[in-house]
């Protein structure tokens, strides 16, 4: 039997219950699942550092034996080769995700045909959930119950309070 190593890449800024739902599905399908936080210099304006995102993911997946968490820089396909991965896992929540995901999957296949992209659907209750919308709700003090784990919610409130007090700080001469 072939040993399938899959990479689940993403920004995870922060990890949501939708991501965790996909990780729980993926770890049943693959022998090893590496959740990989992308160090994406193009995507400015992140709320959490890559290290913080990795730590949150590690805490949330510690009980799953075949899941590890890592960070990567540069091309995803280079990282897949480095890790001897055969597959990339991506979530599709709605038809609107499909166009971008298809483009990315086909481009990745052109770069490295040995790696297959596998799409999985999270539970319907997470179909409208994204890290971006979680950051926005948190920034306005809205309810996050059921959207992110409690620990992530605490981190979000703390980070937003820090950002707010930094924005209102009177610069010293
Ligand atoms: O959670 P996201 O932001 O939708 O994840 C996007 C991610 C990190 C998977 C994508 O931007 C990526 O793979 N970045 C690494 C650079 C790369 O390989 N780009 C070419 C993709 S075709």
mmCIF file of C-alpha atoms and ligand atoms in Angstrom:
data_model
loop_
_atom_site.group_PDB
_atom_site.id
_atom_site.type_symbol
_atom_site.label_atom_id
_atom_site.label_comp_id
_atom_site.label_asym_id
_atom_site.label_seq_id
_atom_site.Cartn_x
_atom_site.Cartn_y
_atom_site.Cartn_z
ATOM 1 C CA UNK A 1 0.000 0.000 0.000
ATOM 2 C CA UNK A 2 1.240 3.463 -0.868
ATOM 3 C CA UNK A 3 2.012 5.852 1.982
ATOM 4 C CA UNK A 4 0.191 9.086 1.235
ATOM 5 C CA UNK A 5 1.576 12.297 2.657
ATOM 6 C CA UNK A 6 -0.639 15.321 2.087
ATOM 7 C CA UNK A 7 0.042 18.993 2.656
ATOM 8 C CA UNK A 8 -2.821 21.238 3.751
ATOM 9 C CA UNK A 9 -1.463 24.718 2.940
ATOM 10 C CA UNK A 10 -3.022 28.038 3.805
ATOM 11 C CA UNK A 11 -2.719 31.374 5.520
ATOM 12 C CA UNK A 12 -4.640 30.297 8.656
ATOM 13 C CA UNK A 13 -4.817 33.897 9.948
ATOM 14 C CA UNK A 14 -6.293 32.613 12.231
ATOM 15 C CA UNK A 15 -7.301 28.941 12.128
ATOM 16 C CA UNK A 16 -11.114 28.573 12.109
ATOM 17 C CA UNK A 17 -13.461 25.709 12.924
ATOM 18 C CA UNK A 18 -13.820 25.252 9.159
ATOM 19 C CA UNK A 19 -10.072 24.564 8.849
ATOM 20 C CA UNK A 20 -10.254 22.149 11.791
ATOM 21 C CA UNK A 21 -13.205 20.368 10.201
ATOM 22 C CA UNK A 22 -11.124 19.845 7.052
ATOM 23 C CA UNK A 23 -8.093 18.670 9.059
ATOM 24 C CA UNK A 24 -10.305 16.105 10.809
ATOM 25 C CA UNK A 25 -11.568 14.827 7.477
ATOM 26 C CA UNK A 26 -8.112 14.866 5.859
ATOM 27 C CA UNK A 27 -6.357 12.942 8.625
ATOM 28 C CA UNK A 28 -8.746 10.037 8.027
ATOM 29 C CA UNK A 29 -7.926 9.923 4.318
ATOM 30 C CA UNK A 30 -4.139 10.377 4.366
ATOM 31 C CA UNK A 31 -1.395 8.567 6.261
ATOM 32 C CA UNK A 32 0.243 11.863 7.197
ATOM 33 C CA UNK A 33 -1.206 15.327 6.976
ATOM 34 C CA UNK A 34 1.101 18.338 7.227
ATOM 35 C CA UNK A 35 -0.734 21.575 7.920
ATOM 36 C CA UNK A 36 1.546 24.195 6.392
ATOM 37 C CA UNK A 37 1.280 27.908 7.113
ATOM 38 C CA UNK A 38 2.436 29.956 4.115
ATOM 39 C CA UNK A 39 4.847 32.788 4.727
ATOM 40 C CA UNK A 40 3.269 34.908 2.040
ATOM 41 C CA UNK A 41 5.025 38.280 1.673
ATOM 42 C CA UNK A 42 2.394 39.435 -0.879
ATOM 43 C CA UNK A 43 -0.408 39.059 1.646
ATOM 44 C CA UNK A 44 0.286 42.016 3.899
ATOM 45 C CA UNK A 45 -1.936 43.080 6.758
ATOM 46 C CA UNK A 46 -1.908 39.803 8.632
ATOM 47 C CA UNK A 47 -3.203 39.803 12.197
ATOM 48 C CA UNK A 48 -0.959 37.038 13.554
ATOM 49 C CA UNK A 49 2.668 36.212 12.826
ATOM 50 C CA UNK A 50 3.422 32.911 11.123
ATOM 51 C CA UNK A 51 4.855 31.581 14.418
ATOM 52 C CA UNK A 52 1.663 32.502 16.282
ATOM 53 C CA UNK A 53 -0.485 30.796 13.626
ATOM 54 C CA UNK A 54 1.679 27.668 13.811
ATOM 55 C CA UNK A 55 1.379 27.633 17.626
ATOM 56 C CA UNK A 56 -2.422 27.946 17.501
ATOM 57 C CA UNK A 57 -2.660 25.144 14.930
ATOM 58 C CA UNK A 58 -0.327 22.939 16.965
ATOM 59 C CA UNK A 59 -2.454 23.430 20.078
ATOM 60 C CA UNK A 60 -5.639 22.630 18.147
ATOM 61 C CA UNK A 61 -4.287 19.461 16.502
ATOM 62 C CA UNK A 62 -2.047 18.093 19.298
ATOM 63 C CA UNK A 63 -4.370 15.140 19.886
ATOM 64 C CA UNK A 64 -4.264 13.940 16.249
ATOM 65 C CA UNK A 65 -1.362 11.496 15.803
ATOM 66 C CA UNK A 66 -0.863 11.773 12.051
ATOM 67 C CA UNK A 67 -1.098 15.578 11.821
ATOM 68 C CA UNK A 68 1.938 17.859 12.059
ATOM 69 C CA UNK A 69 2.119 21.629 11.693
ATOM 70 C CA UNK A 70 4.835 23.514 9.876
ATOM 71 C CA UNK A 71 5.513 26.771 8.006
ATOM 72 C CA UNK A 72 6.869 27.144 4.497
ATOM 73 C CA UNK A 73 8.238 29.882 2.303
ATOM 74 C CA UNK A 74 8.225 30.076 -1.483
ATOM 75 C CA UNK A 75 6.530 27.745 -3.927
ATOM 76 C CA UNK A 76 4.156 25.167 -2.497
ATOM 77 C CA UNK A 77 5.336 22.567 -5.020
ATOM 78 C CA UNK A 78 8.950 22.944 -3.861
ATOM 79 C CA UNK A 79 7.782 22.395 -0.305
ATOM 80 C CA UNK A 80 5.823 19.279 -1.392
ATOM 81 C CA UNK A 81 8.964 17.822 -2.963
ATOM 82 C CA UNK A 82 11.005 18.653 0.140
ATOM 83 C CA UNK A 83 8.446 16.796 2.286
ATOM 84 C CA UNK A 84 7.962 13.891 -0.169
ATOM 85 C CA UNK A 85 4.271 14.746 -0.301
ATOM 86 C CA UNK A 86 2.008 13.133 -2.896
ATOM 87 C CA UNK A 87 -1.022 15.350 -2.398
ATOM 88 C CA UNK A 88 -2.241 18.829 -1.540
ATOM 89 C CA UNK A 89 -5.486 19.173 0.382
ATOM 90 C CA UNK A 90 -7.690 22.211 -0.203
ATOM 91 C CA UNK A 91 -11.176 22.999 1.016
ATOM 92 C CA UNK A 92 -14.008 24.084 -1.256
ATOM 93 C CA UNK A 93 -16.828 25.785 0.617
ATOM 94 C CA UNK A 94 -18.938 27.014 -2.274
ATOM 95 C CA UNK A 95 -18.907 27.248 -6.071
ATOM 96 C CA UNK A 96 -17.263 30.670 -5.715
ATOM 97 C CA UNK A 97 -14.114 29.004 -4.335
ATOM 98 C CA UNK A 98 -13.865 26.667 -7.282
ATOM 99 C CA UNK A 99 -12.533 29.011 -9.958
ATOM 100 C CA UNK A 100 -9.508 30.160 -7.944
ATOM 101 C CA UNK A 101 -8.852 26.679 -6.566
ATOM 102 C CA UNK A 102 -8.989 25.145 -10.053
ATOM 103 C CA UNK A 103 -6.516 27.719 -11.368
ATOM 104 C CA UNK A 104 -4.162 27.068 -8.464
ATOM 105 C CA UNK A 105 -4.472 23.278 -8.716
ATOM 106 C CA UNK A 106 -3.801 23.264 -12.462
ATOM 107 C CA UNK A 107 -0.850 25.636 -12.126
ATOM 108 C CA UNK A 108 0.584 23.487 -9.345
ATOM 109 C CA UNK A 109 0.110 20.409 -11.545
ATOM 110 C CA UNK A 110 2.010 22.145 -14.363
ATOM 111 C CA UNK A 111 4.863 22.945 -11.956
ATOM 112 C CA UNK A 112 4.902 19.453 -10.416
ATOM 113 C CA UNK A 113 2.735 16.771 -12.098
ATOM 114 C CA UNK A 114 3.557 14.163 -9.427
ATOM 115 C CA UNK A 115 1.516 16.016 -6.796
ATOM 116 C CA UNK A 116 -2.286 15.715 -6.913
ATOM 117 C CA UNK A 117 -4.636 18.313 -5.450
ATOM 118 C CA UNK A 118 -7.539 16.821 -3.496
ATOM 119 C CA UNK A 119 -10.585 18.974 -2.737
ATOM 120 C CA UNK A 120 -12.749 18.287 0.274
ATOM 121 C CA UNK A 121 -15.888 20.052 1.492
ATOM 122 C CA UNK A 122 -16.165 21.179 5.106
ATOM 123 C CA UNK A 123 -19.484 20.727 6.926
ATOM 124 C CA UNK A 124 -22.225 22.993 5.495
ATOM 125 C CA UNK A 125 -22.331 24.981 8.737
ATOM 126 C CA UNK A 126 -18.855 26.277 7.880
ATOM 127 C CA UNK A 127 -19.584 27.064 4.234
ATOM 128 C CA UNK A 128 -19.752 30.821 4.898
ATOM 129 C CA UNK A 129 -16.787 30.897 7.263
ATOM 130 C CA UNK A 130 -13.397 32.380 6.441
ATOM 131 C CA UNK A 131 -10.451 33.791 8.399
ATOM 132 C CA UNK A 132 -11.076 37.176 6.778
ATOM 133 C CA UNK A 133 -14.667 37.349 7.999
ATOM 134 C CA UNK A 134 -13.597 36.148 11.469
ATOM 135 C CA UNK A 135 -11.005 38.974 11.657
ATOM 136 C CA UNK A 136 -13.656 41.482 10.602
ATOM 137 C CA UNK A 137 -16.260 40.304 13.141
ATOM 138 C CA UNK A 138 -13.602 40.277 15.869
ATOM 139 C CA UNK A 139 -12.472 43.810 14.987
ATOM 140 C CA UNK A 140 -16.039 45.068 15.594
ATOM 141 C CA UNK A 141 -16.432 43.047 18.786
ATOM 142 C CA UNK A 142 -19.034 40.709 17.252
ATOM 143 C CA UNK A 143 -19.813 37.156 18.401
ATOM 144 C CA UNK A 144 -17.364 34.428 17.380
ATOM 145 C CA UNK A 145 -19.074 31.499 19.093
ATOM 146 C CA UNK A 146 -18.881 28.359 16.963
ATOM 147 C CA UNK A 147 -16.603 30.004 14.398
ATOM 148 C CA UNK A 148 -13.203 29.580 16.057
ATOM 149 C CA UNK A 149 -11.934 27.583 19.054
ATOM 150 C CA UNK A 150 -12.108 29.407 22.412
ATOM 151 C CA UNK A 151 -8.320 29.741 22.548
ATOM 152 C CA UNK A 152 -8.252 31.435 19.136
ATOM 153 C CA UNK A 153 -11.095 33.741 20.202
ATOM 154 C CA UNK A 154 -9.033 34.836 23.228
ATOM 155 C CA UNK A 155 -5.994 35.479 20.996
ATOM 156 C CA UNK A 156 -8.175 37.504 18.621
ATOM 157 C CA UNK A 157 -9.590 39.724 21.360
ATOM 158 C CA UNK A 158 -6.119 40.275 22.820
ATOM 159 C CA UNK A 159 -4.522 41.118 19.468
ATOM 160 C CA UNK A 160 -7.298 43.518 18.486
ATOM 161 C CA UNK A 161 -7.056 45.269 21.865
ATOM 162 C CA UNK A 162 -3.269 45.568 21.396
ATOM 163 C CA UNK A 163 -3.703 47.004 17.902
ATOM 164 C CA UNK A 164 -6.318 49.442 19.164
ATOM 165 C CA UNK A 165 -4.170 50.719 22.033
ATOM 166 C CA UNK A 166 -1.161 51.015 19.672
ATOM 167 C CA UNK A 167 -3.285 53.059 17.237
ATOM 168 C CA UNK A 168 -4.375 55.460 19.994
ATOM 169 C CA UNK A 169 -0.961 55.728 21.646
ATOM 170 C CA UNK A 170 0.410 59.281 21.683
ATOM 171 C CA UNK A 171 3.801 59.181 19.982
ATOM 172 C CA UNK A 172 6.614 60.240 22.316
ATOM 173 C CA UNK A 173 8.956 63.013 21.126
HETATM 174 O O1 LIG B 1 -5.466 30.200 2.814
HETATM 175 P P1 LIG B 1 -5.097 30.772 1.484
HETATM 176 O O2 LIG B 1 -4.610 32.187 1.644
HETATM 177 O O3 LIG B 1 -6.207 30.645 0.484
HETATM 178 O O4 LIG B 1 -3.860 29.892 0.939
HETATM 179 C C1 LIG B 1 -3.235 30.200 -0.295
HETATM 180 C C2 LIG B 1 -1.925 29.416 -0.438
HETATM 181 C C3 LIG B 1 -1.014 29.684 0.725
HETATM 182 C C4 LIG B 1 -2.231 27.951 -0.514
HETATM 183 C C5 LIG B 1 -1.242 29.868 -1.763
HETATM 184 O O5 LIG B 1 -1.107 31.264 -1.788
HETATM 185 C C6 LIG B 1 0.139 29.231 -1.983
HETATM 186 O O6 LIG B 1 0.219 28.075 -2.316
HETATM 187 N N1 LIG B 1 1.202 30.014 -1.761
HETATM 188 C C7 LIG B 1 2.569 29.554 -1.912
HETATM 189 C C8 LIG B 1 3.206 30.147 -3.175
HETATM 190 C C9 LIG B 1 2.846 29.339 -4.395
HETATM 191 O O7 LIG B 1 3.190 28.193 -4.539
HETATM 192 N N2 LIG B 1 2.123 29.997 -5.335
HETATM 193 C C10 LIG B 1 1.674 29.388 -6.568
HETATM 194 C C11 LIG B 1 0.303 28.759 -6.407
HETATM 195 S S1 LIG B 1 -0.323 28.259 -7.968
#
